[in-house]
Amino acid sequence: MRFLELCETFERISKNRSRIYITNELAALYTRLNPEEARALSYLLIGEISPPFRAIELGVSSNLILQALSTVLARSKDSLEQSLKRWGDIGDFIHVHMRERKINPLMNNSELSILDVYNYLHKIARENTQRGKVDIIINLLLRMNELEGKYLGRMIVNKTRISVGVATVLDSIAQARGVDREIVRTIYYLVSDIGLTAERVFLGDLSYKIQIFNPISPALAERVGNSEQIIEKIGKGFAEYKYDGFRAQVHKRGREIRIFSRRLEDITGFLPEIVEDFQRISNDVIVEGEIVSIVDGKPVPFQELIKRKRKYDVLKYSNMIPVRMYAFDILYLDGVELYSEPFQNRREVLSEFLREKDLERIYLSEGMVVENKSQLDIFFNKALDAGMEGVIVKRLDSPYTPGQRNHNWIKLKRISDTIDGLVVGYFYGQGRLRDYPGSLLVCVYDEELDEYQTVAKVSSGLSEEEFMKLKDRFVEISSPYINLNTRIQPDVWIEPNTVVELNYDNITLSPTHTCASSEFGGRGLALRFPRIVQIREDKSMREVTTVSEMISLYRSQGENQSTGTEGME
Ligand code: ATP
């Protein structure tokens, strides 16, 4: 299939962002593809060329694109640079300049296929020199029309603008092949690789199997209001400390060890001590746990710990902040897939497995069976005394459900819950903030509709200086290009890549917000008196709080609290 057809589809779906429309359009593309093409298309649709844990970087800045364009258009790089500043988005910029191009040397009717472009992108990534990368881009642009140039530019330097959600891509694959969408989703969550999922489905392989060294998408915890509600939902369950660190999934086969983050990135290089410990083991295994650091008997706050993740500082920080892992699940052991076993069995296997080993830094997570509210309350207080952020209670008979947030795991935290939302735009402030962001428009994510819905307009929690700094961080765009359901029009739309953690007094119904509005007769859920706690640098737009979580938070606070007016400040 020609790359141009993909670009035309992108154009159409950027104008009609309904989930059904997008799924139909993409399914129509998929029906014409073979497994290899389906694999390539799946990566391209989400703006990638590989799964996140392979992290194949193109290594191309907008500067290199400008160099390439300067050759293709025979214009000085300086003048192009000025023009790019005006356009903002690299795609629109390339589009307009290529359209104006007088000479059109090699193409009239582009013949590049999706696979050609995908292979060229890999070639760019493999090329070591900047000059070499520029030459490949020149070669590509000379064979493209302006529309293809627009999307090539976005794929290379601004992939957040290729904004089809993973869920929509999976549904399109299911629709094109006439397969139940839950089957396709399960296959995906087990291997966390959209290209591999597409290829398997297109080859007719619908079996559920994990692939060692492909992270299994992490199971997530639901929340309810209090310990009583947990017992109501779960009955007899297993309560564990909720450690405040970062999640890691360790895969080991033979001598090879890889460690993956919650965001499915390969973080092996950041955790040399953990690798060393696993090297003492002869088994093949997938173990999951929380990485924490205890210095002078106290847990090191998450924000400090995360500094280790900066590549070049690992050695420095591994001395200053030594880490350990509290293992809480085992998903595979010596050829046996354990993720579908009941939790209770997995816990037994895990504790047996760790007991036999002479490991220095891998501990079993602290936990106990609880049958009623008072047992859970006692354990919860013990967790808080030990400096934990709360507990997670797990259903004894539940399988590990990759990528799902459900009531198999329920968390209960010390401080009132916060939510993580995506900033999509801002309003100018007052006084010193007249030309700066003064309040931010924040959204949560509806998994069913694959769209973002507004939940707060927040203007407190940061100092004036911090608000001012946001201006440099935010990149202005002319209109939102994600699937966004909003009744509010901010002064400035921004690229959707900043996630903020918000706390709030309570959740209320509001006519201005759209979160879950179809559930509540047109009024949406909104945060009353929202405050910014921090910017969640470790989270991407795909990991914000979901609409279904908002609904359960709202319901758990009790109907009597929820009738106030919205606190927009
Ligand atoms: P939060 O901001 O509350 O940590 P989150 O969105 O990052 O929420 P949740 O799904 O709500 O993640 O909570 C589960 C997280 O808690 C896991 O991803 C893991 O990192 C951490 N965790 C700590 N201790 C445990 C444990 N014993 N069992 C499972 N997860 C644990």
XYZ file of C-alpha atoms and ligand atoms in Angstrom:
600
model
C 0.000 0.000 0.000
C 1.209 3.474 -0.866
C 2.368 5.792 1.897
C 0.277 8.524 0.291
C -2.897 6.589 1.089
C -1.916 6.499 4.757
C -1.306 10.261 4.682
C -4.688 10.878 3.080
C -6.266 8.817 5.840
C -4.427 10.883 8.465
C -5.787 14.028 6.827
C -9.350 12.753 6.918
C -9.193 11.568 10.499
C -7.643 14.816 11.667
C -10.859 16.493 10.499
C -13.276 13.984 11.970
C -12.084 12.726 15.297
C -14.958 10.415 16.134
C -13.706 7.090 17.413
C -16.030 5.072 15.155
C -15.011 7.027 12.093
C -11.299 6.604 12.824
C -11.685 2.875 13.505
C -13.578 2.380 10.234
C -11.000 4.321 8.243
C -8.088 2.395 9.727
C -9.837 -0.961 9.421
C -10.342 -0.216 5.731
C -6.574 0.276 5.389
C -5.745 -2.878 7.316
C -8.009 -5.134 5.247
C -5.694 -4.569 2.290
C -2.465 -5.500 4.065
C -0.332 -8.577 4.550
C 1.095 -9.405 8.027
C 4.390 -7.618 7.405
C 2.668 -4.441 6.240
C 0.169 -4.619 9.099
C 3.071 -4.732 11.524
C 4.726 -1.656 10.011
C 1.463 0.268 9.782
C 0.669 -0.384 13.449
C 3.888 1.268 14.603
C 3.496 4.194 12.216
C -0.076 4.872 13.354
C 1.085 5.567 16.882
C 4.090 7.566 15.710
C 6.699 4.878 16.435
C 8.907 2.472 14.526
C 9.427 -0.028 17.335
C 7.912 -0.967 20.695
C 8.897 1.331 23.599
C 11.250 -1.203 25.194
C 13.402 -1.399 22.048
C 13.545 2.399 21.928
C 14.974 2.694 18.462
C 15.721 6.399 18.247
C 15.754 8.200 14.938
C 18.185 10.766 16.324
C 16.857 13.515 14.076
C 16.242 17.039 15.343
C 14.263 19.700 13.512
C 17.654 21.160 12.663
C 18.514 18.136 10.510
C 15.147 18.310 8.787
C 15.854 21.973 8.025
C 19.186 21.001 6.486
C 17.464 18.420 4.303
C 14.726 20.851 3.297
C 17.212 23.530 2.480
C 18.680 21.198 -0.175
C 15.326 19.996 -1.451
C 13.854 23.496 -1.724
C 17.095 25.260 -2.639
C 16.551 27.818 0.135
C 18.820 29.033 2.873
C 18.548 27.229 6.159
C 18.257 30.529 8.027
C 15.188 31.663 6.159
C 13.576 28.257 6.682
C 14.353 28.427 10.357
C 12.501 31.737 10.657
C 9.559 30.305 8.828
C 9.461 27.187 11.029
C 9.219 29.435 14.072
C 6.144 31.033 12.560
C 4.508 27.728 11.685
C 5.266 25.936 14.917
C 4.417 22.471 13.671
C 7.032 20.870 11.437
C 4.362 19.039 9.429
C 2.395 22.164 8.455
C 5.659 23.925 7.727
C 6.900 21.212 5.343
C 3.474 21.003 3.733
C 3.325 24.654 2.819
C 6.922 24.887 1.590
C 6.779 21.758 -0.506
C 3.545 22.952 -2.064
C 5.213 26.212 -3.052
C 8.166 24.364 -4.521
C 8.552 25.331 -8.173
C 10.646 22.417 -9.438
C 9.297 19.011 -8.711
C 12.149 16.804 -9.830
C 11.395 13.169 -9.232
C 7.771 12.746 -8.529
C 4.341 13.553 -9.615
C 2.649 10.492 -8.457
C 4.494 9.143 -5.458
C 5.072 5.416 -5.393
C 6.593 5.031 -1.936
C 4.884 2.273 0.007
C 4.188 2.163 3.740
C 6.860 -0.500 4.052
C 9.381 1.628 2.100
C 8.901 4.529 4.497
C 9.023 2.273 7.550
C 12.276 0.705 6.305
C 13.734 4.119 5.517
C 12.940 5.294 9.052
C 14.845 2.310 10.410
C 17.690 3.138 8.043
C 17.771 6.692 9.448
C 17.909 5.269 12.983
C 20.797 2.928 12.090
C 22.801 5.610 10.313
C 25.462 6.921 12.671
C 26.387 10.211 11.087
C 24.191 13.278 10.920
C 25.181 13.834 7.313
C 24.083 10.298 6.476
C 20.713 10.858 8.160
C 20.204 14.119 6.260
C 20.987 12.391 2.949
C 18.351 9.731 3.567
C 15.768 12.383 4.413
C 16.639 14.345 1.261
C 16.271 11.210 -0.785
C 12.881 10.531 0.764
C 11.561 14.086 0.445
C 12.537 14.185 -3.212
C 10.269 11.244 -3.806
C 7.341 12.670 -1.874
C 4.575 15.167 -2.453
C 3.730 17.818 0.118
C 1.230 15.682 2.010
C 3.696 12.836 2.429
C 6.355 15.358 3.450
C 4.020 16.716 6.115
C 3.509 13.349 7.753
C 7.102 12.244 7.319
C 8.151 15.407 9.204
C 5.736 14.660 12.002
C 6.847 11.043 12.230
C 10.437 12.139 12.500
C 10.344 15.073 14.895
C 6.869 15.517 16.278
C 5.393 12.114 16.763
C 2.843 13.267 19.315
C 1.002 14.778 16.357
C 0.431 11.313 14.922
C -2.135 10.815 17.559
C -4.094 7.657 17.034
C -4.479 5.880 20.377
C -3.280 2.310 20.891
C -6.825 1.212 21.781
C -8.168 2.524 18.476
C -5.421 0.797 16.491
C -6.176 -2.504 18.236
C -9.899 -2.148 17.527
C -9.191 -1.439 13.851
C -7.070 -4.572 13.608
C -9.858 -6.593 15.246
C -12.454 -5.131 12.897
C -10.356 -5.704 9.779
C -9.761 -9.355 10.664
C -13.214 -10.053 12.133
C -11.725 -10.990 15.500
C -13.225 -10.170 18.908
C -11.568 -6.965 20.140
C -10.989 -8.370 23.631
C -8.848 -11.130 22.098
C -6.711 -8.596 20.255
C -6.358 -6.448 23.377
C -5.315 -9.414 25.489
C -2.680 -10.442 22.963
C -1.381 -6.881 22.977
C -1.248 -6.545 26.786
C 0.711 -9.775 27.025
C 3.461 -8.657 24.642
C 3.129 -4.829 24.826
C 4.117 -4.615 21.189
C 1.534 -3.306 18.749
C 3.448 -4.438 15.649
C 3.898 -7.970 16.919
C 0.212 -8.085 17.919
C -0.890 -7.037 14.424
C 1.423 -9.561 12.800
C 0.177 -12.417 14.989
C -3.475 -11.578 14.374
C -2.884 -11.278 10.638
C -1.144 -14.669 10.657
C -4.202 -16.101 12.423
C -2.325 -16.837 15.650
C -4.770 -15.834 18.389
C -3.150 -17.744 21.227
C -2.347 -15.965 24.477
C 1.327 -16.273 25.080
C 3.928 -14.135 26.683
C 7.226 -13.458 25.048
C 10.168 -13.286 27.377
C 11.990 -9.930 27.012
C 8.755 -8.273 25.938
C 7.324 -6.658 29.102
C 3.852 -7.789 30.103
C 1.715 -4.652 30.448
C 1.378 -4.043 34.184
C -1.827 -4.869 36.039
C -3.141 -1.728 37.762
C -5.034 -1.059 40.962
C -8.510 0.436 41.333
C -9.408 2.657 44.228
C -12.421 2.844 46.476
C -13.200 5.194 49.343
C -12.335 3.205 52.470
C -11.361 -0.142 53.940
C -14.955 -1.241 54.377
C -15.640 -0.889 50.671
C -12.514 -2.919 49.910
C -13.731 -5.832 52.008
C -17.176 -5.523 50.393
C -15.617 -5.833 46.929
C -12.952 -8.430 47.606
C -14.071 -10.413 50.622
C -11.081 -12.250 52.000
C -8.034 -10.742 50.334
C -4.286 -10.373 50.556
C -3.167 -6.950 51.790
C 0.329 -5.765 50.914
C 2.356 -2.677 51.680
C 2.153 -0.137 48.880
C 5.788 0.818 48.456
C 6.518 4.267 47.060
C 9.156 3.711 44.449
C 9.006 2.718 40.817
C 7.744 -0.461 39.344
C 10.073 -2.902 37.651
C 9.479 -6.142 35.783
C 12.557 -8.338 35.586
C 12.882 -10.894 32.777
C 15.612 -13.482 32.930
C 16.412 -16.287 30.504
C 19.750 -18.045 30.714
C 22.358 -15.368 31.384
C 20.341 -12.578 29.860
C 18.434 -10.146 32.100
C 16.271 -7.209 31.118
C 14.303 -4.904 33.404
C 11.284 -2.897 32.274
C 9.539 0.121 33.756
C 5.832 0.620 34.199
C 5.965 2.630 30.982
C 7.438 -0.432 29.259
C 10.865 1.101 28.767
C 14.023 -0.929 29.142
C 15.631 0.318 32.378
C 18.199 -2.458 32.797
C 21.052 0.036 32.648
C 19.720 1.997 35.628
C 19.687 -0.939 38.001
C 23.081 -2.662 37.991
C 22.675 -4.019 41.554
C 19.381 -5.709 40.736
C 20.878 -7.275 37.612
C 23.794 -8.538 39.659
C 21.456 -10.172 42.160
C 19.423 -11.935 39.495
C 22.623 -13.223 37.969
C 23.020 -15.484 40.980
C 19.861 -17.359 40.002
C 19.854 -20.256 37.580
C 16.100 -20.143 36.785
C 14.335 -18.466 33.897
C 11.836 -16.103 35.433
C 9.626 -13.002 35.197
C 9.308 -11.240 38.550
C 7.610 -7.947 39.258
C 8.236 -5.606 42.158
C 8.746 -2.077 43.397
C 12.227 -0.559 43.416
C 12.803 1.497 46.534
C 15.694 2.892 48.397
C 16.123 2.953 52.145
C 18.772 5.313 53.481
C 19.325 5.518 57.253
C 16.262 3.367 57.815
C 13.953 5.712 55.870
C 12.477 5.322 52.387
C 13.950 7.838 49.947
C 11.171 9.899 48.317
C 10.234 8.846 44.848
C 11.387 12.126 43.277
C 14.931 11.565 44.578
C 14.957 7.973 43.497
C 13.898 8.780 39.984
C 17.110 10.788 39.516
C 18.910 7.502 39.118
C 17.013 7.000 35.939
C 19.041 9.704 34.278
C 21.432 7.696 32.224
C 24.760 9.253 32.950
C 24.297 9.594 36.657
C 23.623 5.942 37.382
C 26.994 5.222 38.892
C 26.972 8.340 41.015
C 23.483 7.666 42.273
C 23.890 3.931 42.751
C 26.450 4.781 45.408
C 24.410 7.571 46.959
C 21.024 5.920 46.682
C 21.377 2.150 46.802
C 18.188 0.343 45.827
C 16.372 -2.827 46.658
C 13.379 -4.532 45.142
C 10.235 -5.648 46.939
C 8.933 -8.443 44.723
C 5.149 -8.716 44.633
C 4.415 -11.031 41.712
C 5.846 -13.832 39.629
C 4.499 -14.301 36.108
C 6.728 -16.982 34.627
C 9.044 -19.638 35.983
C 11.149 -22.127 34.053
C 8.892 -22.567 31.043
C 5.604 -22.250 32.955
C 3.392 -19.202 32.377
C 1.960 -18.258 35.748
C 0.068 -15.056 35.039
C -3.288 -16.831 34.676
C -2.882 -18.749 37.958
C -4.843 -17.432 40.972
C -2.985 -14.806 42.988
C -2.753 -17.110 45.982
C -0.774 -19.712 43.980
C 1.503 -17.102 42.474
C 2.245 -15.707 45.923
C 3.198 -19.182 47.153
C 5.460 -19.775 44.165
C 7.048 -16.342 44.638
C 7.783 -16.747 48.333
C 9.105 -20.270 47.784
C 11.255 -19.026 44.925
C 12.781 -16.197 46.974
C 13.225 -18.273 50.112
C 15.596 -20.694 48.434
C 17.797 -18.010 46.983
C 20.660 -16.151 48.468
C 19.656 -12.710 47.228
C 20.907 -9.507 48.738
C 18.571 -6.924 47.369
C 15.401 -8.753 46.418
C 12.852 -8.991 49.242
C 9.368 -10.437 49.336
C 6.747 -7.699 49.724
C 5.204 -7.497 53.171
C 1.630 -8.754 53.286
C -1.045 -10.795 55.042
C -4.470 -12.282 54.461
C -7.252 -10.013 55.745
C -10.847 -11.110 56.183
C -12.572 -8.109 57.667
C -12.368 -4.358 58.051
C -10.652 -4.340 61.429
C -7.842 -6.639 60.245
C -7.371 -4.448 57.202
C -7.352 -1.258 59.319
C -4.671 -2.709 61.606
C -2.524 -3.677 58.637
C -3.083 -0.290 56.999
C -1.870 1.520 60.140
C 1.127 -0.761 60.352
C 1.956 0.143 56.743
C 1.736 3.851 57.515
C 3.933 3.447 60.599
C 6.499 1.769 58.383
C 6.525 4.866 56.138
C 4.469 3.352 53.299
C 2.009 5.333 51.211
C -0.753 2.825 51.886
C -1.755 -0.721 51.026
C -2.894 -2.705 48.021
C -5.395 -5.482 48.601
C -5.503 -8.329 46.091
C -8.201 -10.880 45.366
C -6.964 -14.320 46.289
C -8.479 -16.065 43.289
C -7.675 -13.471 40.626
C -5.367 -14.009 37.669
C -2.843 -11.303 36.783
C -4.740 -9.115 34.322
C -2.155 -7.408 32.081
C -2.834 -3.767 31.267
C -6.139 -3.739 33.142
C -7.219 -1.566 36.009
C -9.897 -3.514 37.859
C -10.990 -4.579 41.312
C -8.616 -7.559 41.444
C -6.250 -5.082 43.097
C -7.557 -2.206 45.182
C -5.384 0.481 46.724
C -5.946 2.489 49.861
C -3.680 5.461 50.471
C -2.680 7.649 53.367
C -3.376 11.019 51.880
C -6.587 11.722 50.097
C -6.293 10.546 46.562
C -4.821 12.624 43.814
C -5.490 12.306 40.118
C -3.126 12.617 37.173
C -4.411 14.735 34.296
C -3.190 15.853 30.903
C -2.722 19.585 30.319
C -4.183 20.511 26.949
C -4.216 24.290 27.114
C -3.975 27.342 29.326
C -5.526 30.711 30.102
C -3.424 33.796 30.606
C -3.079 34.922 34.218
C -3.346 38.331 35.783
C -0.767 40.890 36.960
C 2.726 39.506 36.419
C 1.213 36.471 34.746
C -0.608 38.550 32.130
C 1.420 37.003 29.311
C 1.977 33.642 30.985
C -0.046 30.561 31.843
C -2.252 31.478 34.805
C -4.567 28.487 34.815
C -4.346 25.149 33.065
C -7.062 23.130 31.388
C -6.675 19.522 32.493
C -8.219 16.322 31.116
C -8.633 12.684 32.003
C -8.841 9.807 29.545
C -11.907 7.834 28.478
C -10.636 4.375 27.541
C -13.870 3.295 25.873
C -14.113 6.310 23.567
C -10.335 6.789 23.300
C -10.811 10.487 23.994
C -9.798 13.071 26.587
C -12.432 14.874 28.624
C -11.949 18.002 30.713
C -12.086 17.762 34.494
C -10.427 20.874 35.930
C -9.177 24.362 35.343
C -6.380 24.741 37.846
C -4.540 27.858 38.912
C -2.993 27.027 42.277
C -0.272 24.841 43.686
C 2.622 26.502 41.816
C 4.380 29.789 42.521
C 4.232 32.645 40.008
C 7.782 31.798 38.947
C 6.824 28.203 38.352
C 3.837 29.250 36.258
C 6.139 31.534 34.261
C 8.533 28.677 33.596
C 5.688 26.617 32.177
C 5.576 28.960 29.215
C 8.937 27.635 27.994
C 7.861 24.099 28.514
C 4.537 24.402 26.691
C 4.529 24.335 22.915
C 1.643 26.279 21.449
C -0.443 24.631 18.725
C -3.225 26.042 16.618
C -5.869 23.487 17.583
C -5.957 20.322 19.670
C -5.067 17.275 17.638
C -5.910 14.604 20.146
C -9.391 13.230 20.499
C -10.622 15.917 22.864
C -14.126 16.481 24.153
C -14.309 19.982 25.584
C -16.792 22.766 26.142
C -14.043 25.114 27.251
C -11.842 27.038 24.883
C -8.552 28.064 26.531
C -6.543 31.085 25.369
C -3.756 28.816 24.139
C -3.805 25.166 23.097
C -0.587 23.303 23.816
C 1.059 20.070 22.781
C -0.425 17.401 25.007
C 2.646 16.066 26.778
C 2.535 17.455 30.307
C 0.888 15.385 33.040
C 0.045 17.074 36.349
C -0.868 15.450 39.625
C -3.784 17.293 41.227
C -5.377 17.141 44.599
C -8.771 18.634 45.314
C -11.458 19.034 47.936
C -14.010 16.806 46.294
C -15.548 15.891 42.969
C -18.664 17.661 41.847
C -20.968 17.827 38.819
C -20.452 20.777 36.527
C -22.093 22.015 33.338
C -18.748 23.171 31.929
C -16.706 19.984 32.107
C -17.177 16.897 29.979
C -15.715 14.096 32.142
C -18.244 11.233 32.160
C -20.982 13.662 31.079
C -22.854 10.915 29.231
C -23.216 9.092 32.587
C -24.612 12.116 34.400
C -27.221 13.556 32.070
C -24.890 16.007 30.331
C -23.128 17.395 33.391
C -19.511 16.382 33.800
C -17.391 15.468 36.793
C -15.130 18.298 37.935
C -12.548 18.772 40.661
C -13.549 21.270 43.303
C -10.626 23.508 44.350
C -7.964 21.666 42.372
C -4.285 22.238 43.257
C -1.189 21.124 41.402
C 0.896 18.756 43.547
C 3.617 18.180 40.998
C 4.354 17.605 37.339
C 4.515 13.842 36.775
C 7.615 13.630 34.597
C 7.399 9.841 34.744
C 3.972 9.693 33.139
C 2.926 10.103 29.527
C -0.405 11.189 28.093
C -1.444 7.550 27.945
C -1.105 7.077 31.699
C -3.409 9.678 33.110
C -6.385 8.927 35.347
C -9.260 7.365 33.446
C -12.884 8.432 33.323
C -13.955 5.155 34.931
C -11.609 5.894 37.863
C -13.150 9.351 38.158
C -16.607 7.798 38.292
C -15.573 5.425 41.061
C -13.870 8.245 42.990
C -17.015 10.322 42.661
C -19.273 7.481 43.761
C -17.015 6.545 46.641
C -17.196 10.003 48.180
C -20.948 9.574 48.729
C -23.755 11.322 46.924
C -24.353 13.788 49.801
C -20.997 15.500 49.274
C -21.236 15.906 45.576
C -23.832 18.570 45.004
C -21.689 21.669 45.557
C -20.799 24.082 42.820
C -17.603 23.756 40.971
C -14.513 25.368 42.443
C -12.905 27.019 39.465
C -11.358 29.786 41.530
P -0.105 5.913 42.279
O 0.148 7.305 41.790
O -1.159 5.805 43.333
O 1.116 5.106 42.527
P -0.293 4.729 39.837
O -1.260 5.210 38.795
O 1.133 5.090 39.673
O -0.873 5.257 41.160
P -1.605 2.330 40.560
O -2.081 1.332 39.579
O -2.633 3.194 41.090
O -0.395 3.149 39.972
O -0.942 1.595 41.812
C -0.200 0.506 41.584
C 1.254 0.865 41.716
O 1.681 0.725 43.064
C 2.065 -0.155 40.955
O 2.251 0.291 39.648
C 3.346 -0.271 41.728
O 4.305 0.591 41.144
C 3.028 0.249 43.101
N 3.123 -0.765 44.159
C 3.762 -0.584 45.332
N 3.664 -1.661 46.125
C 2.936 -2.573 45.447
C 2.496 -3.900 45.752
N 2.763 -4.486 46.910
N 1.769 -4.539 44.808
C 1.477 -3.950 43.627
N 1.873 -2.703 43.287
C 2.601 -2.012 44.190
